[in-house]
Amino acid sequence: MASSSSSSPSAPAFSFRSWKYHVFLSFRGEDTRNSFVGHLYSALEQNGIYTYKDDETLTRGESIGPSLMKAIEESQIAIIVFSENYANSSWCLDELVYIMNCKNTRGQIILPIFYDVDPSELRKQKGKYAEAFTKHELENKTKVESWRKTLVDASNIAGWESKDIANRHESKFIKEIVNTILPMLHPVTSSVNDNLIGIETRMQRLKSELKIGSGGVSMIGIWGVGGGGKTTLASSIYSEISNNFDGCCFVENIREKSSKYGLENLQEKILSGVLKQNKVKVGSIEEGKRMIVDRLCRRKVLIVLDDVDHLVQLKALAGSHDWFGEGSRIIITTRDKHLLNAHRVKLMHNIRLLNDDEAIKLFCKLAPQDNRPKEDYEQLSKDVVSYAGGLPLALTVLGPFLSDKDIDEWVSALARLKQIPNDDIVGKLKISFDGLTKVEKDLFLDIACFFRWEKKDRAMEILDACGFHPGIGVKVLVQKALITILDGRFDMHDLVQELGHHIVRGEDPNYPELHSRVWKREDVLTICAMDATTEVDMIEAIRYDSGTIYGLSHLPPVVANTKNLRWIDWQGDLASPLLTKFPQRKLCCLILHDSLQKQLWEGYKNLPTLKIIELYGLDNLLITPDFRGLPNLERFKLIASSHLEEIHPSIGHLERLVFLSIETCSRLKRFPPITRLKKLKTLSFSECPGLFKLSEIQQEKMDNLPHLHLDSSGVTEVQKPGKGINVKYWLEGSSLPRNNMNHIRLCFFRRDLRTLNLSLCNLGDEDISSSVWELPNLQELDLSANRFSRLCFSLLRLPRLKFLNVTNCLSLAELSELPSSIAILMADECLSLERFGDISKCKWLWKLSLHAGYKVGPLGGDLLLHSMLQASKMGYFVDYGDGRLRRRQKLKREKQGRSGGASQSRGKCQSLKQHEGKIKKMTRTTMFFLWTQPGVKQTE
């Protein structure tokens, strides 16, 4: 583009306007309408540039003046063709004045073309332009000065001059104009967003995070599940805010295009788009980086990097914030949150799926039921929306597909979807799966097939035993939006789980023996009906839960042929010789429920990879298996084997055993020495009243044992443990004889103890006061449901105690000298509690619960609060309510709503109310008083 005497100033940043037209053509009709302007208009239209040209666009009968003014306002670019007789028309001059005004007020782009006229003729108003103004002086004297100034301003804007046209063929000249305009375009207003239900609220949220107009350079990542609307949101926000930037570029589908065309091509696209240049050549990725920094570091730019799946892409296209000028915004869409973390993107926008109302609106737009009975399709529409689970991708695929189908075809389609998912939906979601490593794929498939809604910690034990390294793998799956963790359990979108099932079942959904994982009851029954010689080598994991209806009387011999089985979780009986014949050298986890076996296998069996054995309800089991062939066993759990009499002595040689739990085995009387269990961390004997003397367990080498559970075990003698025992001991159970404490003695508890649970141990004052409790590292102490009446911590040397539970200590009357380290005190159901000591030194105390019963009077409550207020000088916040943890502002209503037996509670609440002014000044943490009088009905 040639330049006149001065180039145009950079356009100011304006708020977004929805342009109706790309280009407005201003020209003198009799000079150029049927020649140059006619050819230019045709070329613009052919290239998809929506152009306003008065004789082509106005409908008959419209008022030309207001219509033209409105068209000018709604056009992003104005092309002004200054021809020889342009100034003769007062209409053209008025039009020019309005165009220049829109340039200044609306950010309109002006592109002048000086057709057969020199810019100096406009600037100096000579020749034909001088003649025109001489005439205007006589007819429109009031406007002449404005027209003259506007012509001078327009003549100083960079444009094309007569010499540019003369030096080449007109068609080539017009092509240059078109190529110059194309990179400048922003989308015009259209109905393209009509189907984007809920987009406005999502855009508002994203815009608030982008902080358009504020300083600095920001990168923001839009992250979430495939098909969730990331690209749609980025595209919508790009269209709305792009006019606020000096240059912008939307680089779509980077995942596919970077592998197909190379990152250099994408660097060229960014440079060409932002700089509005047709040909930018990048020789290498490093050269492209340098060019982006050099040419964009002083420009305020908007760049969208869509569907990024590798960090190298971000490094090549938007390496750091200082690549771009002040006020720039870089938007990145990805399925992988890890990429954003690795690139230090601080702002992350998790895509929000459609709620039910939004989903039904979108589906009804895509599959309109105009001439159909509403009642017939209403429930089916809800079924489709439920299947889609708020995923826009699923609705945009299924809506058009069902739009021309009748009700029977809808029913058939939904039934088919439950068996065979739609290829378009699966294909889009599978992109995330394809980006995983082999071990991550196995981890995802196990979670999808077996562990959705399972407790994470429980599932992690099995997944770790299988060698999937779930500690890092689960995080990868979360970051790729394939799974979530809610309330400590694994979860995922229904369609993502369906993807996992589809991958496992593959092209052979009706042949479960060819699947790597078997979890459906009907598939298990199909396999078990096969001949015992059938090869089922493809199966790696199998779970069978018969529920309340047992489909199998036992695990059939065919399962013994699963030579690649990693883990099995089976509820039901076993075929007698099954485990004896197991050639399972790859078995990692064996979980059995409700088998009638007397023993799992005979003699020695080599299972070198087996790490977990869990046996539940094997009521006929007499002896555990020989453990000599299980060198890597880490967890052994045996529950409810009422006939078990013996633990195989080889258990004492499992040097890798970490967890050992024997529970509800009433006939168990002997336990072998466990001298070599150097890694044992948890040892539990629950409800084993006939068990051996614990002194027979040689403990001197169990240096890492942190948990000992002797629940209702009837222990008669306990030997002092070895030097290194630490962390936790649990002694609890309603039937633990009171005099057991005389045998266990406090010398049993190591100084390294972290948590001690002596609940339900029938402890009296004599037990508490007879020994010095010197446990300098103890942090949690549970003394709930015991008999003692006084607990004074001057006798208990617990300087690091943080949690104390004396709930249900019905005789406890006095609680005093709490250690200053205490943070949580639970004293619910303490019906005799009358006295608290001074707790003003307990500066870390943030939660106190006195729910349902106490004898602390109003004065005592006042003193207790005073002590807490003294402790709160450090900056704590005190709140109070009833057992429902109600907030302070509800206290007055609560107090007024109680009657009768609540008078004592009201007195205490009134006492607390007096301190509300002090309480309101405190910030930092929350302390709860739970004042509730026995027999008083709780209100919501």
PDB file of C-alpha atoms in Angstrom, residues 252-404:
ATOM      1  CA  GLU A 252      -6.785 -23.324  15.862  1.00  0.00           C
ATOM      2  CA  ASN A 253      -6.204 -27.059  16.257  1.00  0.00           C
ATOM      3  CA  ILE A 254      -2.529 -26.797  17.169  1.00  0.00           C
ATOM      4  CA  ARG A 255      -2.389 -30.463  18.186  1.00  0.00           C
ATOM      5  CA  GLU A 256      -3.124 -31.617  14.645  1.00  0.00           C
ATOM      6  CA  LYS A 257      -1.576 -28.794  12.632  1.00  0.00           C
ATOM      7  CA  SER A 258       1.763 -28.776  14.452  1.00  0.00           C
ATOM      8  CA  SER A 259       2.342 -32.431  13.608  1.00  0.00           C
ATOM      9  CA  LYS A 260       1.072 -31.998  10.061  1.00  0.00           C
ATOM     10  CA  TYR A 261       2.701 -28.702   9.033  1.00  0.00           C
ATOM     11  CA  GLY A 262       5.292 -28.005  11.730  1.00  0.00           C
ATOM     12  CA  LEU A 263       5.575 -25.317  14.375  1.00  0.00           C
ATOM     13  CA  GLU A 264       7.294 -22.969  11.915  1.00  0.00           C
ATOM     14  CA  ASN A 265       4.043 -22.772   9.950  1.00  0.00           C
ATOM     15  CA  LEU A 266       2.136 -21.801  13.093  1.00  0.00           C
ATOM     16  CA  GLN A 267       4.737 -19.161  13.938  1.00  0.00           C
ATOM     17  CA  GLU A 268       4.251 -17.732  10.443  1.00  0.00           C
ATOM     18  CA  LYS A 269       0.483 -17.687  11.008  1.00  0.00           C
ATOM     19  CA  ILE A 270       0.862 -15.693  14.233  1.00  0.00           C
ATOM     20  CA  LEU A 271       3.207 -13.158  12.654  1.00  0.00           C
ATOM     21  CA  SER A 272       1.066 -12.781   9.520  1.00  0.00           C
ATOM     22  CA  GLY A 273      -2.158 -12.483  11.503  1.00  0.00           C
ATOM     23  CA  VAL A 274      -0.930  -9.964  14.037  1.00  0.00           C
ATOM     24  CA  LEU A 275       1.121  -7.865  11.606  1.00  0.00           C
ATOM     25  CA  LYS A 276      -1.479  -8.137   8.816  1.00  0.00           C
ATOM     26  CA  GLN A 277       1.155  -9.202   6.337  1.00  0.00           C
ATOM     27  CA  ASN A 278       0.609 -11.791   3.650  1.00  0.00           C
ATOM     28  CA  LYS A 279       4.019 -13.346   3.436  1.00  0.00           C
ATOM     29  CA  VAL A 280       6.105 -13.937   6.549  1.00  0.00           C
ATOM     30  CA  LYS A 281       8.721 -16.655   6.154  1.00  0.00           C
ATOM     31  CA  VAL A 282      10.195 -18.506   9.137  1.00  0.00           C
ATOM     32  CA  GLY A 283      13.234 -20.669   8.497  1.00  0.00           C
ATOM     33  CA  SER A 284      13.365 -22.546  11.809  1.00  0.00           C
ATOM     34  CA  ILE A 285      11.598 -22.717  15.155  1.00  0.00           C
ATOM     35  CA  GLU A 286      14.343 -20.729  16.875  1.00  0.00           C
ATOM     36  CA  GLU A 287      14.214 -18.084  14.161  1.00  0.00           C
ATOM     37  CA  GLY A 288      10.445 -17.933  14.574  1.00  0.00           C
ATOM     38  CA  LYS A 289      10.822 -17.342  18.314  1.00  0.00           C
ATOM     39  CA  ARG A 290      13.214 -14.456  17.688  1.00  0.00           C
ATOM     40  CA  MET A 291      10.908 -12.950  15.078  1.00  0.00           C
ATOM     41  CA  ILE A 292       7.875 -13.118  17.384  1.00  0.00           C
ATOM     42  CA  VAL A 293       9.788 -11.424  20.190  1.00  0.00           C
ATOM     43  CA  ASP A 294      11.285  -8.783  17.908  1.00  0.00           C
ATOM     44  CA  ARG A 295       8.064  -7.841  16.131  1.00  0.00           C
ATOM     45  CA  LEU A 296       5.432  -8.304  18.838  1.00  0.00           C
ATOM     46  CA  CYS A 297       7.160  -7.212  22.041  1.00  0.00           C
ATOM     47  CA  ARG A 298       5.887  -3.649  21.623  1.00  0.00           C
ATOM     48  CA  ARG A 299       2.410  -4.537  20.373  1.00  0.00           C
ATOM     49  CA  LYS A 300      -0.733  -5.087  22.383  1.00  0.00           C
ATOM     50  CA  VAL A 301      -1.880  -8.405  20.955  1.00  0.00           C
ATOM     51  CA  LEU A 302      -4.559 -11.019  21.461  1.00  0.00           C
ATOM     52  CA  ILE A 303      -3.514 -14.555  20.546  1.00  0.00           C
ATOM     53  CA  VAL A 304      -5.538 -17.734  21.024  1.00  0.00           C
ATOM     54  CA  LEU A 305      -3.602 -21.004  20.980  1.00  0.00           C
ATOM     55  CA  ASP A 306      -6.244 -23.666  20.554  1.00  0.00           C
ATOM     56  CA  ASP A 307      -5.923 -27.364  21.460  1.00  0.00           C
ATOM     57  CA  VAL A 308      -2.351 -27.373  22.757  1.00  0.00           C
ATOM     58  CA  ASP A 309      -1.136 -30.829  23.758  1.00  0.00           C
ATOM     59  CA  HIS A 310       2.647 -30.471  24.148  1.00  0.00           C
ATOM     60  CA  LEU A 311       4.785 -28.038  26.097  1.00  0.00           C
ATOM     61  CA  VAL A 312       7.084 -27.533  23.099  1.00  0.00           C
ATOM     62  CA  GLN A 313       4.171 -25.880  21.279  1.00  0.00           C
ATOM     63  CA  LEU A 314       3.806 -23.255  23.993  1.00  0.00           C
ATOM     64  CA  LYS A 315       7.557 -22.700  24.109  1.00  0.00           C
ATOM     65  CA  ALA A 316       7.586 -22.054  20.352  1.00  0.00           C
ATOM     66  CA  LEU A 317       4.462 -19.896  20.067  1.00  0.00           C
ATOM     67  CA  ALA A 318       4.251 -17.979  23.361  1.00  0.00           C
ATOM     68  CA  GLY A 319       7.463 -18.669  25.205  1.00  0.00           C
ATOM     69  CA  SER A 320       7.064 -16.062  27.924  1.00  0.00           C
ATOM     70  CA  HIS A 321       5.169 -12.927  28.896  1.00  0.00           C
ATOM     71  CA  ASP A 322       7.910 -10.584  27.706  1.00  0.00           C
ATOM     72  CA  TRP A 323       7.458 -11.727  24.105  1.00  0.00           C
ATOM     73  CA  PHE A 324       4.428  -9.444  23.891  1.00  0.00           C
ATOM     74  CA  GLY A 325       3.613  -5.799  24.530  1.00  0.00           C
ATOM     75  CA  GLU A 326       1.852  -4.200  27.461  1.00  0.00           C
ATOM     76  CA  GLY A 327      -1.825  -5.168  27.738  1.00  0.00           C
ATOM     77  CA  SER A 328      -1.491  -8.351  25.640  1.00  0.00           C
ATOM     78  CA  ARG A 329      -3.612 -11.409  26.374  1.00  0.00           C
ATOM     79  CA  ILE A 330      -2.703 -14.982  25.412  1.00  0.00           C
ATOM     80  CA  ILE A 331      -5.518 -17.555  25.676  1.00  0.00           C
ATOM     81  CA  ILE A 332      -4.597 -21.246  25.649  1.00  0.00           C
ATOM     82  CA  THR A 333      -7.075 -24.104  25.340  1.00  0.00           C
ATOM     83  CA  THR A 334      -5.949 -27.572  26.360  1.00  0.00           C
ATOM     84  CA  ARG A 335      -7.115 -30.850  27.838  1.00  0.00           C
ATOM     85  CA  ASP A 336      -3.957 -31.104  29.931  1.00  0.00           C
ATOM     86  CA  LYS A 337      -3.681 -28.915  33.029  1.00  0.00           C
ATOM     87  CA  HIS A 338      -0.070 -30.041  33.484  1.00  0.00           C
ATOM     88  CA  LEU A 339       0.990 -28.071  30.396  1.00  0.00           C
ATOM     89  CA  LEU A 340      -0.380 -24.890  31.941  1.00  0.00           C
ATOM     90  CA  ASN A 341       1.415 -25.559  35.220  1.00  0.00           C
ATOM     91  CA  ALA A 342       4.659 -26.356  33.435  1.00  0.00           C
ATOM     92  CA  HIS A 343       4.414 -23.141  31.397  1.00  0.00           C
ATOM     93  CA  ARG A 344       3.690 -21.160  34.575  1.00  0.00           C
ATOM     94  CA  VAL A 345       0.253 -20.056  33.439  1.00  0.00           C
ATOM     95  CA  LYS A 346      -1.210 -18.585  36.620  1.00  0.00           C
ATOM     96  CA  LEU A 347      -4.795 -18.058  35.447  1.00  0.00           C
ATOM     97  CA  MET A 348      -6.651 -21.307  34.789  1.00  0.00           C
ATOM     98  CA  HIS A 349     -10.271 -21.381  33.699  1.00  0.00           C
ATOM     99  CA  ASN A 350     -11.890 -24.778  34.207  1.00  0.00           C
ATOM    100  CA  ILE A 351     -14.581 -25.214  31.579  1.00  0.00           C
ATOM    101  CA  ARG A 352     -18.055 -25.584  33.076  1.00  0.00           C
ATOM    102  CA  LEU A 353     -20.341 -28.127  31.436  1.00  0.00           C
ATOM    103  CA  LEU A 354     -23.990 -27.386  30.712  1.00  0.00           C
ATOM    104  CA  ASN A 355     -26.511 -27.687  33.500  1.00  0.00           C
ATOM    105  CA  ASP A 356     -29.769 -29.556  32.866  1.00  0.00           C
ATOM    106  CA  ASP A 357     -31.727 -26.467  31.812  1.00  0.00           C
ATOM    107  CA  GLU A 358     -29.033 -25.314  29.395  1.00  0.00           C
ATOM    108  CA  ALA A 359     -28.635 -28.808  28.006  1.00  0.00           C
ATOM    109  CA  ILE A 360     -32.342 -29.271  27.295  1.00  0.00           C
ATOM    110  CA  LYS A 361     -32.514 -25.853  25.597  1.00  0.00           C
ATOM    111  CA  LEU A 362     -29.563 -26.668  23.377  1.00  0.00           C
ATOM    112  CA  PHE A 363     -30.888 -30.094  22.495  1.00  0.00           C
ATOM    113  CA  CYS A 364     -34.327 -28.736  21.617  1.00  0.00           C
ATOM    114  CA  LYS A 365     -32.704 -26.183  19.311  1.00  0.00           C
ATOM    115  CA  LEU A 366     -30.691 -28.873  17.584  1.00  0.00           C
ATOM    116  CA  ALA A 367     -33.532 -31.394  17.447  1.00  0.00           C
ATOM    117  CA  PRO A 368     -36.696 -29.257  17.182  1.00  0.00           C
ATOM    118  CA  GLN A 369     -39.999 -30.999  17.797  1.00  0.00           C
ATOM    119  CA  ASP A 370     -42.228 -28.397  16.146  1.00  0.00           C
ATOM    120  CA  ASN A 371     -44.907 -30.679  14.760  1.00  0.00           C
ATOM    121  CA  ARG A 372     -44.539 -33.508  17.241  1.00  0.00           C
ATOM    122  CA  PRO A 373     -46.561 -34.241  20.379  1.00  0.00           C
ATOM    123  CA  LYS A 374     -44.592 -32.662  23.202  1.00  0.00           C
ATOM    124  CA  GLU A 375     -45.525 -35.337  25.706  1.00  0.00           C
ATOM    125  CA  ASP A 376     -44.131 -38.078  23.442  1.00  0.00           C
ATOM    126  CA  TYR A 377     -40.677 -36.544  23.118  1.00  0.00           C
ATOM    127  CA  GLU A 378     -40.277 -34.773  26.461  1.00  0.00           C
ATOM    128  CA  GLN A 379     -39.022 -37.780  28.404  1.00  0.00           C
ATOM    129  CA  LEU A 380     -36.918 -39.015  25.498  1.00  0.00           C
ATOM    130  CA  SER A 381     -35.273 -35.585  25.293  1.00  0.00           C
ATOM    131  CA  LYS A 382     -34.501 -35.785  29.003  1.00  0.00           C
ATOM    132  CA  ASP A 383     -33.001 -39.232  28.455  1.00  0.00           C
ATOM    133  CA  VAL A 384     -30.697 -37.873  25.742  1.00  0.00           C
ATOM    134  CA  VAL A 385     -29.658 -34.950  27.947  1.00  0.00           C
ATOM    135  CA  SER A 386     -28.993 -37.339  30.823  1.00  0.00           C
ATOM    136  CA  TYR A 387     -26.855 -39.496  28.543  1.00  0.00           C
ATOM    137  CA  ALA A 388     -24.874 -36.458  27.385  1.00  0.00           C
ATOM    138  CA  GLY A 389     -24.148 -35.423  30.960  1.00  0.00           C
ATOM    139  CA  GLY A 390     -23.828 -31.735  30.102  1.00  0.00           C
ATOM    140  CA  LEU A 391     -21.194 -32.361  27.412  1.00  0.00           C
ATOM    141  CA  PRO A 392     -21.910 -29.955  24.524  1.00  0.00           C
ATOM    142  CA  LEU A 393     -20.143 -32.248  22.059  1.00  0.00           C
ATOM    143  CA  ALA A 394     -22.591 -35.073  22.707  1.00  0.00           C
ATOM    144  CA  LEU A 395     -25.615 -32.808  22.284  1.00  0.00           C
ATOM    145  CA  THR A 396     -24.334 -31.239  19.064  1.00  0.00           C
ATOM    146  CA  VAL A 397     -23.772 -34.716  17.628  1.00  0.00           C
ATOM    147  CA  LEU A 398     -26.986 -36.354  18.822  1.00  0.00           C
ATOM    148  CA  GLY A 399     -29.321 -33.384  18.247  1.00  0.00           C
ATOM    149  CA  PRO A 400     -28.942 -33.149  14.456  1.00  0.00           C
ATOM    150  CA  PHE A 401     -28.826 -36.946  14.205  1.00  0.00           C
ATOM    151  CA  LEU A 402     -32.224 -37.319  15.906  1.00  0.00           C
ATOM    152  CA  SER A 403     -33.823 -34.214  14.401  1.00  0.00           C
ATOM    153  CA  ASP A 404     -35.522 -36.065  11.518  1.00  0.00           C
TER     154      ASP A 404
END
